PDB file of C-alpha atoms in Angstrom:
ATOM      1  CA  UNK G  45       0.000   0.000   0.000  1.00 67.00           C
ATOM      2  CA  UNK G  46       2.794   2.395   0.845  1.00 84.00           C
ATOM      3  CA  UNK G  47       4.467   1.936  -2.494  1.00 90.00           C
ATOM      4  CA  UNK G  48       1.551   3.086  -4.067  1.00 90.00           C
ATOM      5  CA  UNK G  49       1.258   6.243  -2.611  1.00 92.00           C
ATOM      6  CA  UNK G  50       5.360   6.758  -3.306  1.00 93.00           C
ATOM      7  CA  UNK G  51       4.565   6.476  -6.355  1.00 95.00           C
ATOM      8  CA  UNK G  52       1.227   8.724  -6.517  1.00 95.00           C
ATOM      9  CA  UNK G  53       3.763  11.188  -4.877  1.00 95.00           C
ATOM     10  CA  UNK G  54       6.804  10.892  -7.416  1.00 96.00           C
ATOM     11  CA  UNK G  55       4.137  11.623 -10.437  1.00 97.00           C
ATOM     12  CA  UNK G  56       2.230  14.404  -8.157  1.00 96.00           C
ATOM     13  CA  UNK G  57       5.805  15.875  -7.870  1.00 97.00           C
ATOM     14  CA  UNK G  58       6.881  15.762 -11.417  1.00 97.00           C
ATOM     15  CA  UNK G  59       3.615  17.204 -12.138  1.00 97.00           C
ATOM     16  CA  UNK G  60       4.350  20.039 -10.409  1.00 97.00           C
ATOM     17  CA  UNK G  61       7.720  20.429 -11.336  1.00 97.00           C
ATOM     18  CA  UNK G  62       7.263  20.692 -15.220  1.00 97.00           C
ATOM     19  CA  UNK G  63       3.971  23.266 -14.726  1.00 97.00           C
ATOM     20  CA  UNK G  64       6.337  25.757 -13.031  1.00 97.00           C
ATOM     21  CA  UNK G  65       8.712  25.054 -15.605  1.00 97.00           C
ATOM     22  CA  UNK G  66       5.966  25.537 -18.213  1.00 97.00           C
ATOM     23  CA  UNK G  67       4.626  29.015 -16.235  1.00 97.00           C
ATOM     24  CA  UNK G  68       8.142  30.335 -16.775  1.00 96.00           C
ATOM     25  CA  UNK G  69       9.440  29.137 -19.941  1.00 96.00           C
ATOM     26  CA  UNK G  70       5.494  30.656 -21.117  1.00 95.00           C
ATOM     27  CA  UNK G  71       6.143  34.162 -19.241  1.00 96.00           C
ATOM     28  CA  UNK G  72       9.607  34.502 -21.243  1.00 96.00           C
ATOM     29  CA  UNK G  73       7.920  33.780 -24.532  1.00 95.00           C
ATOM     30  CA  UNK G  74       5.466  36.047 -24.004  1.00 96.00           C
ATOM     31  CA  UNK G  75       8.010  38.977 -23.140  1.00 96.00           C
ATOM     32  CA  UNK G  76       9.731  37.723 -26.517  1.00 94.00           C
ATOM     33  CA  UNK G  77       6.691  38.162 -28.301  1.00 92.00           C
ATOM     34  CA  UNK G  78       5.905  41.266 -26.879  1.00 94.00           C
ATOM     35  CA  UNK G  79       9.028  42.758 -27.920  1.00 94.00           C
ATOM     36  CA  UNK G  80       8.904  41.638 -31.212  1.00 90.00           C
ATOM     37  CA  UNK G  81       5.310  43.319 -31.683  1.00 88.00           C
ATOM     38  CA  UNK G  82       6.680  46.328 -30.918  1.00 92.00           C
ATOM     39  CA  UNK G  83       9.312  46.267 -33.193  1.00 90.00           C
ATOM     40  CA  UNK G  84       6.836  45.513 -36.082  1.00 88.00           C
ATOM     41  CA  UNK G  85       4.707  48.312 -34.942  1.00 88.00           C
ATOM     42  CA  UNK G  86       7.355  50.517 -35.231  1.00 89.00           C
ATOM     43  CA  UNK G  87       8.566  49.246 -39.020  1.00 89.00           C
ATOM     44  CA  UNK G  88       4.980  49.090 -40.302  1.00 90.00           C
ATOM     45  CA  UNK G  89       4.095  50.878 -43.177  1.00 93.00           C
ATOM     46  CA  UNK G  90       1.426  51.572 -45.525  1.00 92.00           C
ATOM     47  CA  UNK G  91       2.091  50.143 -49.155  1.00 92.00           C
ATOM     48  CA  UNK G  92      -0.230  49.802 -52.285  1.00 93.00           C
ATOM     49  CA  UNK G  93       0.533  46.807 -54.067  1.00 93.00           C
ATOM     50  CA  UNK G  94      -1.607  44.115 -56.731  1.00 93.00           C
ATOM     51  CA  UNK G  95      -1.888  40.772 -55.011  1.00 93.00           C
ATOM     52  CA  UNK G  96      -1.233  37.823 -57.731  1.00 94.00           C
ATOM     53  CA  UNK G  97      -1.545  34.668 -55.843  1.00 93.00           C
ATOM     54  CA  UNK G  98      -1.968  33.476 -52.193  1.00 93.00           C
ATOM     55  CA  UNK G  99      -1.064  30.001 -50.885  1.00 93.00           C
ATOM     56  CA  UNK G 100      -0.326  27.931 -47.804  1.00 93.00           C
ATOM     57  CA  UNK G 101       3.006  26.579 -48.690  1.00 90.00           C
ATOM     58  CA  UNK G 102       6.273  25.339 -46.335  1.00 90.00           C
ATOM     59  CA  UNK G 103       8.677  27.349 -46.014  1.00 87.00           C
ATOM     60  CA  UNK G 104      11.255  25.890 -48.246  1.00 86.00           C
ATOM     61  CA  UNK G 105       8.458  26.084 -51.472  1.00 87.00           C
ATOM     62  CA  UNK G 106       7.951  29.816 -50.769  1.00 86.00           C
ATOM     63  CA  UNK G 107      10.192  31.191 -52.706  1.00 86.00           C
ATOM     64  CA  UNK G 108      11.701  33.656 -49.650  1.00 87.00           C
ATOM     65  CA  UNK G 109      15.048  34.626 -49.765  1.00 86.00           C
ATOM     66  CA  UNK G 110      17.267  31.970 -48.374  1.00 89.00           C
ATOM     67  CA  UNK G 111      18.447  34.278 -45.527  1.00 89.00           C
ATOM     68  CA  UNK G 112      15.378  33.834 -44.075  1.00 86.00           C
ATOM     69  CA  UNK G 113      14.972  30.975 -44.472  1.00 87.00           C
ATOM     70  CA  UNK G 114      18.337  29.674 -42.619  1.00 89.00           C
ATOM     71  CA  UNK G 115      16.571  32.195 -39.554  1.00 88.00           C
ATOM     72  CA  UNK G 116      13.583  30.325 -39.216  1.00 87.00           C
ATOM     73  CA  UNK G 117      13.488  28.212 -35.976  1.00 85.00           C
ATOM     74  CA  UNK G 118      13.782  24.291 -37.198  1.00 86.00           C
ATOM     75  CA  UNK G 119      10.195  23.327 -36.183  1.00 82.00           C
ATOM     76  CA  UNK G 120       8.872  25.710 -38.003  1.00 82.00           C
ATOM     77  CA  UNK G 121      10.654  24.864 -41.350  1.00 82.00           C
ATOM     78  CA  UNK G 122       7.731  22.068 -41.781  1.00 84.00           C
ATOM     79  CA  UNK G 123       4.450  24.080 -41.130  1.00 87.00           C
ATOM     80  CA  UNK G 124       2.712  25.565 -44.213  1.00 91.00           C
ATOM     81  CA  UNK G 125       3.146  29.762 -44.248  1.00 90.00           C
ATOM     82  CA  UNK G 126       0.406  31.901 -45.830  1.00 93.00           C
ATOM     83  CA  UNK G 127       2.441  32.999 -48.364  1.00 94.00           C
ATOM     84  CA  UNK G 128       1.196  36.157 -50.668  1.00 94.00           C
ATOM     85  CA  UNK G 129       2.713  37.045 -54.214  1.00 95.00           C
ATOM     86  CA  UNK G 130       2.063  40.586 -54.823  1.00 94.00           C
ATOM     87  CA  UNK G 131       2.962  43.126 -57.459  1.00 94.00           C
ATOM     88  CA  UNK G 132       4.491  46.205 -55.372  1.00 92.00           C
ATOM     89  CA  UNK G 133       5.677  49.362 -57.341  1.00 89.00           C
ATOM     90  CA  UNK G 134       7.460  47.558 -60.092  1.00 92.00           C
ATOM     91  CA  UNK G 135       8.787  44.689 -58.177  1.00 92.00           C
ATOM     92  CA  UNK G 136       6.959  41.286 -57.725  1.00 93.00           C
ATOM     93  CA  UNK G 137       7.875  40.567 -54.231  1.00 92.00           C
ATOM     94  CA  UNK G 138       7.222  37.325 -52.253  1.00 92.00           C
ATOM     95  CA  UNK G 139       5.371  38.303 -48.812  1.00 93.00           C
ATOM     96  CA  UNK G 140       4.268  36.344 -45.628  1.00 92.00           C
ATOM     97  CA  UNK G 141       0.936  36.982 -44.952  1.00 93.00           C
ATOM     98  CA  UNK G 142      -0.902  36.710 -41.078  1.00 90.00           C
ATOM     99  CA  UNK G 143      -3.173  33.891 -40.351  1.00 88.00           C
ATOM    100  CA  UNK G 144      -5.579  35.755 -39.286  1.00 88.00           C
ATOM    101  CA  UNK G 145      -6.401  38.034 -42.506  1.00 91.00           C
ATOM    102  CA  UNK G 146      -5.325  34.960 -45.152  1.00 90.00           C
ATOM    103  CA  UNK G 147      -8.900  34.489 -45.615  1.00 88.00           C
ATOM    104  CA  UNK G 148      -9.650  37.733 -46.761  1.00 88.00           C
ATOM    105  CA  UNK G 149      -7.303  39.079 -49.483  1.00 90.00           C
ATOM    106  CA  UNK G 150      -8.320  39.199 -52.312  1.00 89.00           C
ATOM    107  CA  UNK G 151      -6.504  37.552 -55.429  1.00 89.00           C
ATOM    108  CA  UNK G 152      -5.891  39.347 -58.536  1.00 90.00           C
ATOM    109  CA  UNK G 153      -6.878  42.691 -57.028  1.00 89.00           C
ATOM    110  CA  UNK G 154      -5.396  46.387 -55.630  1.00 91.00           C
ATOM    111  CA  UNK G 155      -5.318  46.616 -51.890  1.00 93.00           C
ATOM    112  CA  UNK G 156      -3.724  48.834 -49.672  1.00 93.00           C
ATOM    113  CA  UNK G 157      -1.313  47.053 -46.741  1.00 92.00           C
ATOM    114  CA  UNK G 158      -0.005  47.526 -43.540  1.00 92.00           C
ATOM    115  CA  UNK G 159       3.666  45.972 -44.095  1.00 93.00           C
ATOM    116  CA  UNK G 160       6.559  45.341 -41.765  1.00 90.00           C
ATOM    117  CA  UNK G 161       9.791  43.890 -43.308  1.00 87.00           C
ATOM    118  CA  UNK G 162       7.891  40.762 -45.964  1.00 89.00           C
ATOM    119  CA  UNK G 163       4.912  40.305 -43.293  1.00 91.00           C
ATOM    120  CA  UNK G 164       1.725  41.589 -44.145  1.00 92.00           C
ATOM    121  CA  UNK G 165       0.102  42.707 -40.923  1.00 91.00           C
ATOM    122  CA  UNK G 166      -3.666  44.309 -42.189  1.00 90.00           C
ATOM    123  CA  UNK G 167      -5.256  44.661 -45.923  1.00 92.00           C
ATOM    124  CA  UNK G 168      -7.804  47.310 -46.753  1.00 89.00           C
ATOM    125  CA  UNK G 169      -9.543  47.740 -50.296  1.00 84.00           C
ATOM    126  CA  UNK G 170      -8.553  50.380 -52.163  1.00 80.00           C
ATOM    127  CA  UNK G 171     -12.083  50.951 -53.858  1.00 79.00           C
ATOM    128  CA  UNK G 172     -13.813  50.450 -51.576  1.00 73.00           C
ATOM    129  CA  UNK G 173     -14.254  47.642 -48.751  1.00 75.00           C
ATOM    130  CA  UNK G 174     -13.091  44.154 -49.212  1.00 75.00           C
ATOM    131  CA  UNK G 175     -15.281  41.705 -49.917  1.00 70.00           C
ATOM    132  CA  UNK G 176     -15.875  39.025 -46.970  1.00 66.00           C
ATOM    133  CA  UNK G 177     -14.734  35.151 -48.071  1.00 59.00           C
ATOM    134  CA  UNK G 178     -18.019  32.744 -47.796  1.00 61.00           C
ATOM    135  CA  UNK G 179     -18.342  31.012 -44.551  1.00 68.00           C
ATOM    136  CA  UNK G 180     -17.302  27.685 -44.461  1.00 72.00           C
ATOM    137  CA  UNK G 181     -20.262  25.308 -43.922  1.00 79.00           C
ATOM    138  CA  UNK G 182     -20.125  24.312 -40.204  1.00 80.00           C
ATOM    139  CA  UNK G 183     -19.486  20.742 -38.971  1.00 85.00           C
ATOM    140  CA  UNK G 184     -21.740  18.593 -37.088  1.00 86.00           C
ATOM    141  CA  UNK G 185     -20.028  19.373 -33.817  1.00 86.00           C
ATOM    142  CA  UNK G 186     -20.290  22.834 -34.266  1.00 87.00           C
ATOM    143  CA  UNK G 187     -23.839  23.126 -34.658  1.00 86.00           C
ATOM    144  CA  UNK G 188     -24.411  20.995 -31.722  1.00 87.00           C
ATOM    145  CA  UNK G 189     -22.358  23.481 -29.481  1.00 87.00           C
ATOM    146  CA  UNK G 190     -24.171  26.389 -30.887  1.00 87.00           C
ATOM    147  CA  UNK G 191     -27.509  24.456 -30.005  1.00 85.00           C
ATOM    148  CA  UNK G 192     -26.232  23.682 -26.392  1.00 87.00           C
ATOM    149  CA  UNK G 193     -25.036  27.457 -25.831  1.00 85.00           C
ATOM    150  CA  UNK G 194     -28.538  29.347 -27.518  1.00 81.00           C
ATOM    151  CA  UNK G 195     -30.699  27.032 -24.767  1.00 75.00           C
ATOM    152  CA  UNK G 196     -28.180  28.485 -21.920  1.00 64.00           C
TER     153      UNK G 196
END
C-alpha cells in the first residue's frame, strides 16, 4: 500500500515540477513576443501593391530569400506559411501573410497594406471595402455546441 502512494507522490511531484517550468518558460515567450510586436509596430508601413496569388506553402516552397529561411526556428521549417505574391511598385515581391487576414485578401486585385519587413500585418480595399470570403459550412459538432449554448 505504501508503495503506491510513493509512487502517486513521485508523479504528483513531477507534475508540479514541469507546470512551473511551463509558467516560466510561457512568461519569457510572451516577453519575446511582446518585444517583437513592438518592433513591427514601429517598421509598419502603408504600401499599395496588386496581389497575384496566395497560398499555404512550407517554407522551403515559398520562394523567400534563403536568408530567411536559414533564420527560421527548425520546427517551423515544416508548417505551411500563408504565403502572398504581390505586385508592389514595379517589383513582384514574395510576402508572408498573417493567419488571421489569409482568408480575406483578395486575389488578382489592388489593396492597400499595412507591411513590416515581408509580413503583411492588415489589408484594406482600395475601392472600396473588401469583400468578406463565404463562410465555411459548419461541422456537425459545431452546430451541436451552438444548439447547447442558444438554450443556456
Amino acid at each position: 500500500m505504501s508503495t503506491v502512494l510513493q509512487v502517486l507522490f513521485v508523479i504528483l511531484l513531477v507534475l508540479i515540477v514541469a507546470l512551473v517550468v511551463l509558467y516560466f518558460v510561457g512568461r519569457r515567450m510572451q516577453k519575446k513576443q511582446a518585444a517583437q510586436q513592438e518592433q513591427m509596430e514601429a517598421a509598419k508601413q502603408t504600401v499599395s501593391m496588386l496581389i497575384i496569388d496566395k497560398k499555404k506553402l512550407p517554407i522551403k516552397q515559398s520562394g523567400l530569400p534563403q536568408m530567411v529561411i536559414d533564420q527560421t526556428p527548425k520546427l517551423m521549417r515544416r508548417s505551411k506559411l500563408p504565403i502572398v505574391k504581390a505586385k508592389v511598385g514595379p517589383r513582384i515581391m514574395t510576402l508572408v501573410s498573417d493567419a488571421a487576414i489569409f482568408d480575406s485578401i483578395p486575389v488578382k486585385k489592388e489593396v492597400k497594406a499595412v507591411v513590416s519587413g515581408i509580413y503583411i500585418m492588415e489589408v484594406k480595399g482600395v475601392r472600396g471595402p473588401l469583400e468578406k470570403a463565404p463562410q465555411k459550412k459548419k461541422g456537425f459538432m459545431a452546430k451541436l455546441k451552438e444548439k447547447v449554448s442558444r438554450k443556456k
